[in-house]
Coordinates of C-alpha atoms and ligand atoms in Angstrom, one line a residue:
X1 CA -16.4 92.0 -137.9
X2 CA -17.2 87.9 -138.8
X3 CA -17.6 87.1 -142.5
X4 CA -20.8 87.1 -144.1
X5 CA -21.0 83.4 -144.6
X6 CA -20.9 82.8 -140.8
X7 CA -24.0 85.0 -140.5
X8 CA -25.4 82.9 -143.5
X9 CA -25.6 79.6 -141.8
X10 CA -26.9 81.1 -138.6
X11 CA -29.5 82.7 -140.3
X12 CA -30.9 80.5 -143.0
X13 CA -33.7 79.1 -141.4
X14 CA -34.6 81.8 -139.3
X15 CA -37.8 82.7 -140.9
X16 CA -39.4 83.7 -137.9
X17 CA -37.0 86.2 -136.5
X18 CA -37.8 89.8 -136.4
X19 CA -35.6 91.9 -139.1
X20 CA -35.0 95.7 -139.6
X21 CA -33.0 96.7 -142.4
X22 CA -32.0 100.4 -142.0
X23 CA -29.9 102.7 -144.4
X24 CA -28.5 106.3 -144.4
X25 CA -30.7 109.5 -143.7
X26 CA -31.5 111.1 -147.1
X27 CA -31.2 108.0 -148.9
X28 CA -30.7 107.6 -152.9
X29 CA -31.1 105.3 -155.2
X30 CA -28.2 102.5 -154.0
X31 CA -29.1 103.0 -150.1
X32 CA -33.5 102.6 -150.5
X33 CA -32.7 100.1 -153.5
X34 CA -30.4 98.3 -151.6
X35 CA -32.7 97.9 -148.9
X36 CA -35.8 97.2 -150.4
X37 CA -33.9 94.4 -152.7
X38 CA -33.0 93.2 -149.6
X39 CA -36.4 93.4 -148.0
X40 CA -37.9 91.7 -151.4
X41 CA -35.9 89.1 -151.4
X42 CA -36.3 88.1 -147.8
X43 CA -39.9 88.4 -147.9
X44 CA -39.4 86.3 -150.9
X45 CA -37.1 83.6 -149.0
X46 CA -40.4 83.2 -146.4
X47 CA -39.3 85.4 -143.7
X48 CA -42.3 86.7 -141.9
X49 CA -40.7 90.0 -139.8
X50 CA -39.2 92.0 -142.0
X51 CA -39.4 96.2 -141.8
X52 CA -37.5 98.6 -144.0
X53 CA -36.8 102.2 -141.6
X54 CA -35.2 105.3 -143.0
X55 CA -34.0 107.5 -140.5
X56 CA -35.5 110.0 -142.6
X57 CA -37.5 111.0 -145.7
X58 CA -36.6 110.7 -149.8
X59 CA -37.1 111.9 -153.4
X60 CA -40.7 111.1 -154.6
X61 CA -38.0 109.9 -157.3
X62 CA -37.7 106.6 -155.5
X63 CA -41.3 105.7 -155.0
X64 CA -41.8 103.6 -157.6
X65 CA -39.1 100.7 -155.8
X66 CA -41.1 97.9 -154.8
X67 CA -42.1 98.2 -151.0
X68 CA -41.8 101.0 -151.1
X69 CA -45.2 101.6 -149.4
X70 CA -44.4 99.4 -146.2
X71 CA -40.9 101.7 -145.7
X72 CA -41.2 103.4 -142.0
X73 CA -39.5 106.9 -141.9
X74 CA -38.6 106.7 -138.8
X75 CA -38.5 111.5 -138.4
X76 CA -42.5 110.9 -138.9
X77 CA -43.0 107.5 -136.6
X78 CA -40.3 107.5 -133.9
X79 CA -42.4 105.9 -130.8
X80 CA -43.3 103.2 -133.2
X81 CA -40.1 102.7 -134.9
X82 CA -37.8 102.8 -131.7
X83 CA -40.0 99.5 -130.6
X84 CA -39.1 97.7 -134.0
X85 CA -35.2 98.3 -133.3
X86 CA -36.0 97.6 -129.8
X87 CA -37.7 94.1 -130.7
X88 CA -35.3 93.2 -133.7
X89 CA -33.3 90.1 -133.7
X90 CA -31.4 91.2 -136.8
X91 CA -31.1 94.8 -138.4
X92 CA -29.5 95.1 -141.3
X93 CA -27.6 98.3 -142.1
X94 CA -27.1 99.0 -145.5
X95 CA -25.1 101.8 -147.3
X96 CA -23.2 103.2 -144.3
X97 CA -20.6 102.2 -142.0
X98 CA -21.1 104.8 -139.1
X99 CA -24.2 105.3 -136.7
X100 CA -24.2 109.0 -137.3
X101 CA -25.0 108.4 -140.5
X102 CA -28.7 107.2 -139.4
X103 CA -29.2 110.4 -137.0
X104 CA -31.3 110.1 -133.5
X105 CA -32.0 105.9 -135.2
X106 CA -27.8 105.4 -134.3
X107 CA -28.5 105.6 -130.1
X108 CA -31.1 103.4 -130.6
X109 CA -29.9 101.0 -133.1
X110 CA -26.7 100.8 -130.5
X111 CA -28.6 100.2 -127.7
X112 CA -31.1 97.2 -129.4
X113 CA -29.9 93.9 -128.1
X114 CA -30.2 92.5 -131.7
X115 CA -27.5 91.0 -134.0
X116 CA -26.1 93.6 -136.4
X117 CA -25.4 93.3 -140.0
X118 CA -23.7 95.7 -142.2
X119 CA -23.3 95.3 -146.0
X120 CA -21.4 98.3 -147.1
X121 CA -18.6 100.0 -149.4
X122 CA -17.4 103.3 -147.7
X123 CA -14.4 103.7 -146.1
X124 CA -13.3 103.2 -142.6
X125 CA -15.9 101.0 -141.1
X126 CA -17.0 101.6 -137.3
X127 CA -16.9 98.5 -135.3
X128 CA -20.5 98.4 -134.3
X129 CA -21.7 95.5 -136.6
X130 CA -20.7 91.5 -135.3
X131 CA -21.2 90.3 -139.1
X132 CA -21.0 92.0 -142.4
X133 CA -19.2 93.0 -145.6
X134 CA -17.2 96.3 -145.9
X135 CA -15.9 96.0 -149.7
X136 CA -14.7 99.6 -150.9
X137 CA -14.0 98.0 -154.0
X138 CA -17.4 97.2 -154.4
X139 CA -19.2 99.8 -157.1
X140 CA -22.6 100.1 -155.1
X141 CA -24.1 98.6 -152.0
X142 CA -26.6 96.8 -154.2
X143 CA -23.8 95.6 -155.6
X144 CA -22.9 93.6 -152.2
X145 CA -27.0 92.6 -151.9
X146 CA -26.7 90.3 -155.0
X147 CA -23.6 88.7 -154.1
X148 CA -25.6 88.4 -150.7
X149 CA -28.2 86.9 -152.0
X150 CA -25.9 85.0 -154.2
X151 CA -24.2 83.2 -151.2
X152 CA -27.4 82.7 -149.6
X153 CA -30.0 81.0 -151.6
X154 CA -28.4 81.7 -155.1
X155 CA -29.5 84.4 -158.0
X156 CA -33.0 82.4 -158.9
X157 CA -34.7 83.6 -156.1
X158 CA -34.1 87.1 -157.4
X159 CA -37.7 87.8 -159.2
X160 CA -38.3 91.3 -161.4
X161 CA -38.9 93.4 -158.0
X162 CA -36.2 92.8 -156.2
X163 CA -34.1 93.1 -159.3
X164 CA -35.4 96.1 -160.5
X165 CA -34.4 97.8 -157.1
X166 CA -30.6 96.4 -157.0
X167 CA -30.5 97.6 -160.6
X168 CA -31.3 101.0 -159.6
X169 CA -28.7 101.1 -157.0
X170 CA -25.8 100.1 -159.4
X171 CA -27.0 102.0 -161.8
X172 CA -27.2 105.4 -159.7
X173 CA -23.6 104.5 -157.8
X174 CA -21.5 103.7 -160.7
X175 CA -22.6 107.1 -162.6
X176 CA -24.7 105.1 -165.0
X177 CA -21.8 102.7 -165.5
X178 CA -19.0 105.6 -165.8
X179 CA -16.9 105.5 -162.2
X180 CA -14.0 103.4 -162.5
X181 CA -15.1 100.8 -159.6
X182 CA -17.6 99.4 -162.6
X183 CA -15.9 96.4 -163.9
X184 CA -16.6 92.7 -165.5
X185 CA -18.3 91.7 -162.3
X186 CA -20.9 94.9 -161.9
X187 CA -21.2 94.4 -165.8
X188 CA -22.0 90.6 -164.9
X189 CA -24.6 91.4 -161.9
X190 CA -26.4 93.9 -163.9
X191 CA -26.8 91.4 -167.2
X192 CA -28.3 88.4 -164.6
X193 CA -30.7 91.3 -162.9
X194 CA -32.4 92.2 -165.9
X195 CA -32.6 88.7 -167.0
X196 CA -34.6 88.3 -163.5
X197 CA -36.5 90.7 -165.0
X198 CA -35.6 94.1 -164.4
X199 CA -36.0 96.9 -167.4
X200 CA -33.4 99.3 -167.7
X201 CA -35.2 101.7 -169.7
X202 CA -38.4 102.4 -167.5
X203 CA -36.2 102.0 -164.3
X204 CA -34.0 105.1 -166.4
X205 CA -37.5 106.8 -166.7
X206 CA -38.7 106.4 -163.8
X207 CA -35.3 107.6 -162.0
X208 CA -34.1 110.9 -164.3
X209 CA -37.3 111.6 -166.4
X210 CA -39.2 112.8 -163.9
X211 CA -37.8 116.5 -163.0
X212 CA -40.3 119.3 -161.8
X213 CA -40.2 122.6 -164.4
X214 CA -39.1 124.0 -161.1
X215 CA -36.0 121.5 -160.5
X216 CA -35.0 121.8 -164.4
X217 CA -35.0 125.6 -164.3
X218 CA -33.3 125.2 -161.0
X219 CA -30.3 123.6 -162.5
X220 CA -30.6 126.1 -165.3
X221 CA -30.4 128.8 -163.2
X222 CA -27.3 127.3 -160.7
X223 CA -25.4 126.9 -164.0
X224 CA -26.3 130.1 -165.5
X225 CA -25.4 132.4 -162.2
X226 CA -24.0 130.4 -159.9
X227 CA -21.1 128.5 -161.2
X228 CA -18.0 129.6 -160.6
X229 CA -14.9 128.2 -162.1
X230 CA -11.6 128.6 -159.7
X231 CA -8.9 128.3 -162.6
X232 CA -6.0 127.3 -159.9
X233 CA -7.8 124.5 -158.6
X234 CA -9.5 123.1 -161.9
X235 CA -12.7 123.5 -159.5
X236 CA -16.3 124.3 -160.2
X237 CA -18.1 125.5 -157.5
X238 CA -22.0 126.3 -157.0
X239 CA -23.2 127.6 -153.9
X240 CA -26.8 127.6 -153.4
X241 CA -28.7 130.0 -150.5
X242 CA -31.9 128.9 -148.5
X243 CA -34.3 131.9 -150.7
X244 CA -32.9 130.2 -153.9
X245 CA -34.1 126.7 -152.4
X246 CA -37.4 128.1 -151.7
X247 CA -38.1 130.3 -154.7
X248 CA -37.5 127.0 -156.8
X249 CA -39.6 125.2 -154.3
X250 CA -36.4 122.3 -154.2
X251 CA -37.7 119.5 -152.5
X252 CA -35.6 116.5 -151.3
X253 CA -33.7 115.1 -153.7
X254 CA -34.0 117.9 -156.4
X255 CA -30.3 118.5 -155.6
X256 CA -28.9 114.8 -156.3
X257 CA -26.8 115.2 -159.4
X258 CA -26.5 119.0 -159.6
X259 CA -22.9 119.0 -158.9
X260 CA -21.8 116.5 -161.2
X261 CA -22.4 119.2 -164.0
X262 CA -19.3 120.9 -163.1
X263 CA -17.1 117.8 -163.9
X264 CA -18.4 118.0 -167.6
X265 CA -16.4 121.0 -168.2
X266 CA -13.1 120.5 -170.2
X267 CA -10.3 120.7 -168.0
X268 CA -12.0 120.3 -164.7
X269 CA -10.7 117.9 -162.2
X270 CA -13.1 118.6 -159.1
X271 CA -16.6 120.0 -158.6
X272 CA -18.1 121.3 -155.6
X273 CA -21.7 121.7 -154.7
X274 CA -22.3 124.0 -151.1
X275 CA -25.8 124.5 -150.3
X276 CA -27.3 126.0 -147.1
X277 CA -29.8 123.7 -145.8
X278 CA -30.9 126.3 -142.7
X279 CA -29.8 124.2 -139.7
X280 CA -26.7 122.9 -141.3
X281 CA -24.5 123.8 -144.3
X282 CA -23.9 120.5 -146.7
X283 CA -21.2 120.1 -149.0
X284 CA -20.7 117.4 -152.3
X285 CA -17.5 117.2 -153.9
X286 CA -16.8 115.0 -156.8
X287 CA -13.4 114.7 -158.1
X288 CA -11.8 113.3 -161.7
X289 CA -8.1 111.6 -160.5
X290 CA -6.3 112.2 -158.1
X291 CA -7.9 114.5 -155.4
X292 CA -9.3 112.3 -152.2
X293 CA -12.7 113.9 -151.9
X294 CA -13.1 111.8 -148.8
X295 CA -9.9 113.1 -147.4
X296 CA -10.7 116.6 -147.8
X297 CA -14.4 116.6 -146.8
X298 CA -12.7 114.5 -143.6
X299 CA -9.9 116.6 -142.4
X300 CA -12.0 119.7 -142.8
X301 CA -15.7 119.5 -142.6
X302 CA -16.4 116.4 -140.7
X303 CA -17.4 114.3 -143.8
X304 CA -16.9 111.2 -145.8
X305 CA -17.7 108.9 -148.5
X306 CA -15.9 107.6 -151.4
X307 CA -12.3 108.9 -152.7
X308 CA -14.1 110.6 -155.8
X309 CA -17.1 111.3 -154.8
X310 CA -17.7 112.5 -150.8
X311 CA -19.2 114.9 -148.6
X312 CA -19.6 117.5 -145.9
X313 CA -20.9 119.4 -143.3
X314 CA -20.6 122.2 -141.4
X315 CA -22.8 125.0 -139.1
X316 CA -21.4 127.9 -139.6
X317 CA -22.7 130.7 -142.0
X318 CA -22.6 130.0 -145.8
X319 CA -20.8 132.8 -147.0
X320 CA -17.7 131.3 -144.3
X321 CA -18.3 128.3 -145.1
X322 CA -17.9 128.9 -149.2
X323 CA -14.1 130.8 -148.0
X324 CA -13.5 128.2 -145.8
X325 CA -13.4 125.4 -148.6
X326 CA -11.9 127.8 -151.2
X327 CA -9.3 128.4 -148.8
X328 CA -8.4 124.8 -147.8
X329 CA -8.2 124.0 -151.2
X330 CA -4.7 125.5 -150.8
X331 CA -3.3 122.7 -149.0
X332 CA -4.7 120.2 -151.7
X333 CA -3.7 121.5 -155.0
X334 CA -1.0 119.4 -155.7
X335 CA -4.0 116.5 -156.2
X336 CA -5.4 119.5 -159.0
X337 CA -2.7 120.5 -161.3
Ligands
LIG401 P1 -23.5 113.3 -151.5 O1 -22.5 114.3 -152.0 O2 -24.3 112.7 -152.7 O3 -24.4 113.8 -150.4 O4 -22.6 112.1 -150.9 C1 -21.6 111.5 -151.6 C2 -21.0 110.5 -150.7 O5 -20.4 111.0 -149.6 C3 -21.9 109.4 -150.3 O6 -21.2 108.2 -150.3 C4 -22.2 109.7 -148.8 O7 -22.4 108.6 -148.1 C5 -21.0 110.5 -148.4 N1 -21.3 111.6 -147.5 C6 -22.0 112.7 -147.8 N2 -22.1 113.5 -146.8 C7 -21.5 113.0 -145.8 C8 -21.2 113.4 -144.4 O8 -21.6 114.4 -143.9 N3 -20.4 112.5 -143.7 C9 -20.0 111.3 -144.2 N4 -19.2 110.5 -143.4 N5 -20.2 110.9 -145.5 C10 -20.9 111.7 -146.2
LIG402 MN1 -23.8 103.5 -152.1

């Protein structure tokens, strides 16, 4: 993959050119913020062409982003997003680093004749981008936007919308500040975005005080009856069925944070969220030192993500599924005492 900087100069006065910027299905907070600072700031910079596609839907959480109006999801308009990848002489793809992670979008993103751009921070990068930044380092993909940005025109151009969004991204991937890839430079980025204008306390507001009764009494209930504490492993496990989904009317994104709970209990080194989703069974782990989330979600349930924080999937039935990860946990525990 080229460096960023040769993409720069190629692309700085290409304000005609038609641009997608795409991110991973079921995106949160870094992956839409990411792209819609993006797409702010580009429409900003004067470029004409420029469409945001999800390969899928998000929480209602998210609306408030800027843009957020103009995003195509590309499950509800496929015909007329495939022609926008089709026609694209840039996509940018934000917040993953493998075309599976943008569903049916990944064949057709392959396919498009356009340059590809990926600005990411996972692990093990596919080679399907010619320019881009992979920094696992890096606490957030927004992270990677401003120092984008940064490189291109410089910070002034970043106005109070496309701020807000990039401070959402950082703020959501570093665990509100807490994960250990938050340094002096996040803590820098963050301090120039809200003096561009973004306000941490409504973008706070607006992110985690805006639960349904039903998605608050939902966590109440998961940590009430379904929480179970595996001793050996320092774990803490939920595992969540379809009828509970739907008698709690859980909608996307309801979910995001649930398992992080577990890791708030003294003693507790890794927490595990396994929730049957009807077609497929998905799994979040979240670990405190040593244990390689991403590892384990790899080797045994065709997942990924970040070393603390990764996760899974798998078809089979959820009761299996729940034995299977209590079960592989075996081979891990030295990560766990
Ligand atoms: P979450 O548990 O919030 O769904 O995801 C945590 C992290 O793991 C994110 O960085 C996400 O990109 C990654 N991740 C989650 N599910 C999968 C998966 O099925 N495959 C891969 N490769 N990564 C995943
Ligand atoms: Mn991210």
């Amino acid at each position: 993959m080229n460096r960023i900087e040769d993409f720069i100069r190629l692309f700085k006065t290409e304000t005609e050119k038609k641009i997608v910027i795409t991110t991973h299905h079921k995106p949160d907070a870094d992956a839409l913020g990411s792209s819609l600072g993006l797409y702010n700031y580009l429409k900003t910079r004067g470029y004409i062409h420029v469409q945001v596609i999800t390969p899928t839907d998000y929480g209602t959480f998210l609306n408030w982003m800027h843009g957020n109006e103009k995003v195509i999801i590309y499950d509800d308009e496929v015909e007329r997003s495939n022609i926008y990848i089709a026609e694209a002489d840039y996509i940018f793809c934000l917040d993953f680093n493998n075309l599976s992670r943008i569903n049916q979008m990944g064949d057709h993103v392959s396919r498009s004749e356009a340059i590809k751009i990926m600005i990411d921070h996972h692990q093990q990068p596919d080679d399907f981008a010619l320019y881009g930044i992979s920094r696992t380092s890096a606490s957030s993909t927004a992270e990677l936007i401003y120092d984008f940005i940064a490189a291109d025109e410089g910070d002034l151009l970043i106005n109070k919308e496309v701020a807000e969004c990039l401070y959402a991204g950082i703020l959501t991937d570093t665990g509100n500040f807490r994960h250990d890839t938050t340094n002096a430079h996040t803590h820098r980025i963050v301090a120039r975005l809200i003096e561009c204008g973004a306000n941490s306390t409504n973008i706070q507001s607006a992110l985690y005080d805006n639960f349904s009764l039903e998605r608050m009494q939902f966590i109440g209930y998961c940590l009430a009856h379904k929480l179970e504490i595996l001793e050996e492993y320092k774990t803490a496990l939920i595992t969540v069925n379809a009828e509970e989904l739907k008698k709690y009317n859980i909608k996307t994104g309801d979910t995001e944070g649930l398992v992080n709970y577990g890791l708030s209990i003294k003693g507790i080194k890794l927490a595990i969220l396994v929730i049957d989703r009807t077609v497929k069974v998905k799994m979040s782990f979240r670990g405190q030192g040593t244990f390689p989330c991403n590892l384990f979600s790899k080797e045994y349930f065709n997942g990924g993500g970040h070393f603390n924080a990764a996760g899974g999937e798998s078809e089979k039935p959820l009761d299996e599924v729940v034995n299977e990860v209590k079960h592989n946990l075996i081979n891990y525990k030295k990560y766990l005492i």
